[in-house]
Amino acid sequence: RFQVSVQSMHPGKACLMLKSVYSAERLHVSLKNLSAEWLLESQKDVQLLPGPESGTEHPNDNWSNATQFKRQEFDSAETYIFDGHGTLWGVRGAAQGVTNLDLEQQIISQVNSLIAAGKQVIFATNDSNYSRRMYVDRLLKHGICLCNDDEFSREQAKQKVVTAAFTCAWFLKKALIRKPFVICSHVGLLEELREAGITDYVATIDNQGQAYKE
């Protein structure tokens, strides 16, 4: 038996209450060289880390300073990670006199400027409906100059994308999970499983996205 305790708190407090082990460098690769392909090929063991510490005094003291935007620090960074919906597109809360569409175009332009400047730009999504290939297509459709519009360039661009489907496939491979049962309604996860070498899965849909009859 075990007891589950639930506590509501600000995300900043949760971050600052994490055990020190979370702040330790655990990847044998610099952030600027981190890619989805490296994660897939990495031989590092999957490690489950302990939960948050309790009793930390005044965990919010430094949160406001940590989240203040500092232009100089932003411009000097070498690696940038962007979500898609609500960050690059589907933007809401535009400034007075600027439409949501205009704001979206300005954001896309700024991201393209970072790419053109040679910065490491990574795109992430928690939407498991998308494989990395599908998400590259979506980024290009929204005007992100991630790569040239050819098959080879798109394949290379997948290294700049991390999706929930990809990380799920990566974890299953590292954890040596055999014959997983996959409940899904889109083929993105199945595509990533096959790319990870996991082909013995049992899914609720076929490879074309059609649901199996009961």
Short mmCIF file of C-alpha atoms in Angstrom, two decimals:
data_model
loop_
_atom_site.label_atom_id
_atom_site.label_comp_id
_atom_site.label_asym_id
_atom_site.label_seq_id
_atom_site.Cartn_x
_atom_site.Cartn_y
_atom_site.Cartn_z
CA ARG A 1 0.00 0.00 0.00
CA PHE A 2 1.04 3.59 -0.53
CA GLN A 3 -0.38 7.04 0.08
CA VAL A 4 -0.60 9.75 -2.57
CA SER A 5 -0.38 13.36 -1.43
CA VAL A 6 -1.48 16.12 -3.83
CA GLN A 7 -0.53 19.76 -3.37
CA SER A 8 -1.36 22.68 -5.67
CA MET A 9 1.46 25.15 -6.24
CA HIS A 10 2.84 27.64 -8.71
CA PRO A 11 5.11 26.04 -11.36
CA GLY A 12 7.94 28.24 -10.15
CA LYS A 13 7.67 26.87 -6.64
CA ALA A 14 7.63 23.33 -7.99
CA CYS A 15 10.81 23.96 -9.98
CA LEU A 16 12.65 25.50 -7.06
CA MET A 17 11.63 22.69 -4.71
CA LEU A 18 13.12 19.97 -6.88
CA LYS A 19 15.97 18.01 -5.37
CA SER A 20 19.48 19.12 -6.23
CA VAL A 21 19.95 15.97 -8.32
CA TYR A 22 17.75 17.56 -10.98
CA SER A 23 20.22 20.40 -11.46
CA ALA A 24 23.14 18.07 -12.05
CA GLU A 25 24.36 17.69 -15.60
CA ARG A 26 23.20 14.26 -16.74
CA LEU A 27 23.76 14.39 -20.50
CA HIS A 28 27.15 13.70 -22.05
CA VAL A 29 26.48 16.28 -24.75
CA SER A 30 26.32 20.06 -24.73
CA LEU A 31 22.90 21.66 -25.14
CA LYS A 32 23.87 23.22 -28.47
CA ASN A 33 24.64 19.74 -29.82
CA LEU A 34 21.53 18.11 -28.40
CA SER A 35 19.17 16.69 -31.01
CA ALA A 36 16.35 14.19 -31.23
CA GLU A 37 18.63 11.87 -33.18
CA TRP A 38 21.21 11.91 -30.38
CA LEU A 39 18.55 10.90 -27.86
CA LEU A 40 17.44 8.03 -30.07
CA GLU A 41 20.97 6.72 -30.58
CA SER A 42 22.22 7.39 -27.05
CA GLN A 43 23.19 4.35 -25.01
CA LYS A 44 22.48 6.04 -21.67
CA ASP A 45 20.34 4.01 -19.29
CA VAL A 46 16.89 5.25 -18.45
CA GLN A 47 16.95 6.60 -14.88
CA LEU A 48 13.97 7.47 -12.75
CA LEU A 49 14.80 10.42 -10.50
CA PRO A 50 13.44 11.01 -6.98
CA GLY A 51 10.60 13.41 -6.28
CA PRO A 52 10.72 16.96 -4.91
CA GLU A 53 12.14 17.81 -1.54
CA SER A 54 9.92 19.26 1.13
CA GLY A 55 10.79 21.93 3.63
CA THR A 56 12.53 24.33 1.23
CA GLU A 57 12.22 27.81 2.70
CA HIS A 58 10.84 30.64 0.56
CA PRO A 59 10.98 28.79 -2.79
CA ASN A 60 9.46 31.76 -4.65
CA ASP A 61 12.08 34.32 -3.56
CA ASN A 62 14.09 34.05 -6.76
CA TRP A 63 11.29 33.10 -9.13
CA SER A 64 10.41 36.61 -10.29
CA ASN A 65 14.06 37.35 -11.08
CA ALA A 66 14.46 34.03 -12.86
CA THR A 67 11.55 34.73 -15.19
CA GLN A 68 12.28 38.37 -16.02
CA PHE A 69 13.05 38.88 -19.69
CA LYS A 70 16.56 40.18 -20.26
CA ARG A 71 17.23 41.08 -23.88
CA GLN A 72 21.00 40.79 -23.64
CA GLU A 73 20.81 37.28 -22.21
CA PHE A 74 18.27 36.27 -24.84
CA ASP A 75 20.41 37.55 -27.72
CA SER A 76 23.59 35.95 -26.35
CA ALA A 77 22.06 32.47 -26.05
CA GLU A 78 23.17 29.79 -28.49
CA THR A 79 20.20 27.43 -28.11
CA TYR A 80 16.48 28.23 -28.25
CA ILE A 81 13.57 25.85 -27.68
CA PHE A 82 10.10 26.77 -28.96
CA ASP A 83 6.69 25.22 -28.53
CA GLY A 84 4.34 25.51 -31.48
CA HIS A 85 0.70 26.20 -30.69
CA GLY A 86 0.26 29.32 -28.59
CA THR A 87 3.89 30.32 -29.07
CA LEU A 88 4.53 30.37 -32.82
CA TRP A 89 0.96 30.07 -34.09
CA GLY A 90 -2.48 30.27 -32.52
CA VAL A 91 -1.16 33.29 -30.61
CA ARG A 92 -3.62 35.25 -28.48
CA GLY A 93 -3.46 38.49 -26.49
CA ALA A 94 -1.83 40.70 -29.10
CA ALA A 95 -0.75 44.23 -28.23
CA GLN A 96 -3.05 47.14 -28.97
CA GLY A 97 -3.18 47.87 -32.66
CA VAL A 98 -1.58 44.54 -33.63
CA THR A 99 -3.74 41.64 -34.76
CA ASN A 100 -3.05 38.07 -33.71
CA LEU A 101 -2.07 37.27 -37.30
CA ASP A 102 0.37 40.18 -37.44
CA LEU A 103 1.88 39.11 -34.13
CA GLU A 104 2.24 35.55 -35.38
CA GLN A 105 4.06 36.76 -38.49
CA GLN A 106 6.41 38.88 -36.35
CA ILE A 107 7.20 35.88 -34.15
CA ILE A 108 7.86 33.64 -37.15
CA SER A 109 10.15 36.32 -38.58
CA GLN A 110 12.14 36.52 -35.33
CA VAL A 111 12.54 32.74 -35.17
CA ASN A 112 13.70 32.67 -38.78
CA SER A 113 16.24 35.37 -37.89
CA LEU A 114 17.67 33.11 -35.17
CA ILE A 115 17.94 30.23 -37.62
CA ALA A 116 19.60 32.46 -40.22
CA ALA A 117 22.09 33.63 -37.57
CA GLY A 118 23.24 30.05 -37.06
CA LYS A 119 21.62 29.57 -33.66
CA GLN A 120 20.57 26.12 -32.46
CA VAL A 121 16.76 26.24 -32.66
CA ILE A 122 14.78 23.25 -31.39
CA PHE A 123 11.03 22.81 -31.71
CA ALA A 124 9.09 20.76 -29.16
CA THR A 125 5.48 19.68 -28.76
CA ASN A 126 3.57 17.52 -26.30
CA ASP A 127 1.05 16.61 -29.01
CA SER A 128 1.53 12.87 -29.51
CA ASN A 129 -0.43 12.94 -32.77
CA TYR A 130 2.68 14.23 -34.56
CA SER A 131 5.78 12.33 -35.52
CA ARG A 132 8.87 14.44 -36.09
CA ARG A 133 8.37 14.18 -39.85
CA MET A 134 4.81 15.45 -39.52
CA TYR A 135 5.90 18.31 -37.27
CA VAL A 136 8.60 19.39 -39.73
CA ASP A 137 5.86 19.62 -42.36
CA ARG A 138 3.75 21.73 -40.02
CA LEU A 139 6.63 24.09 -39.20
CA LEU A 140 7.34 24.62 -42.89
CA LYS A 141 3.64 25.23 -43.56
CA HIS A 142 3.64 27.99 -40.95
CA GLY A 143 6.63 29.69 -42.55
CA ILE A 144 9.47 28.45 -40.35
CA CYS A 145 12.61 28.27 -42.53
CA LEU A 146 13.76 25.05 -40.95
CA CYS A 147 15.10 23.43 -44.11
CA ASN A 148 14.84 23.25 -47.88
CA ASP A 149 11.75 21.63 -49.32
CA ASP A 150 13.27 18.30 -50.35
CA GLU A 151 13.24 14.84 -48.80
CA PHE A 152 16.87 14.82 -47.65
CA SER A 153 16.61 18.26 -45.99
CA ARG A 154 13.38 17.31 -44.25
CA GLU A 155 15.00 14.14 -42.91
CA GLN A 156 17.90 16.18 -41.51
CA ALA A 157 15.49 18.73 -40.01
CA LYS A 158 13.92 16.00 -37.84
CA GLN A 159 16.97 16.32 -35.60
CA LYS A 160 15.69 19.77 -34.62
CA VAL A 161 12.30 18.47 -33.50
CA VAL A 162 11.20 16.66 -30.33
CA THR A 163 7.62 15.39 -30.05
CA ALA A 164 5.79 13.43 -27.38
CA ALA A 165 5.49 10.52 -29.84
CA PHE A 166 9.26 10.50 -30.35
CA THR A 167 10.09 10.63 -26.64
CA CYS A 168 7.59 7.83 -25.96
CA ALA A 169 9.27 5.63 -28.58
CA TRP A 170 12.71 6.57 -27.21
CA PHE A 171 11.70 5.61 -23.67
CA LEU A 172 10.18 2.28 -24.73
CA LYS A 173 13.37 1.42 -26.59
CA LYS A 174 15.62 2.34 -23.66
CA ALA A 175 13.39 0.53 -21.16
CA LEU A 176 13.41 -2.59 -23.38
CA ILE A 177 9.61 -2.75 -23.41
CA ARG A 178 8.43 -5.67 -25.52
CA LYS A 179 5.23 -5.76 -27.59
CA PRO A 180 3.61 -2.57 -26.22
CA PHE A 181 -0.15 -2.13 -26.51
CA VAL A 182 -0.73 1.29 -28.09
CA ILE A 183 -4.02 3.15 -27.76
CA CYS A 184 -4.00 6.02 -30.25
CA SER A 185 -6.11 7.67 -32.95
CA HIS A 186 -3.30 9.04 -35.16
CA VAL A 187 -0.32 7.34 -36.78
CA GLY A 188 2.39 9.72 -35.46
CA LEU A 189 3.29 7.49 -32.52
CA LEU A 190 3.29 4.35 -34.65
CA GLU A 191 5.65 6.01 -37.11
CA GLU A 192 8.09 6.90 -34.33
CA LEU A 193 7.88 3.40 -32.87
CA ARG A 194 8.88 1.89 -36.22
CA GLU A 195 11.75 4.37 -36.59
CA ALA A 196 12.97 3.31 -33.14
CA GLY A 197 12.96 -0.31 -34.29
CA ILE A 198 9.82 -1.27 -32.35
CA THR A 199 7.61 -3.16 -34.77
CA ASP A 200 5.99 -5.78 -32.52
CA TYR A 201 3.45 -3.35 -31.05
CA VAL A 202 -0.29 -4.01 -30.90
CA ALA A 203 -2.27 -0.86 -31.74
CA THR A 204 -5.90 0.20 -31.93
CA ILE A 205 -5.35 1.57 -35.47
CA ASP A 206 -3.48 0.34 -38.53
CA ASN A 207 -0.58 2.16 -40.19
CA GLN A 208 -3.03 4.23 -42.26
CA GLY A 209 -4.87 5.45 -39.17
CA GLN A 210 -7.95 3.27 -39.62
CA ALA A 211 -9.41 1.84 -36.41
CA TYR A 212 -9.52 -1.93 -36.14
CA LYS A 213 -12.92 -3.51 -35.77
CA GLU A 214 -13.62 -4.92 -32.34
#
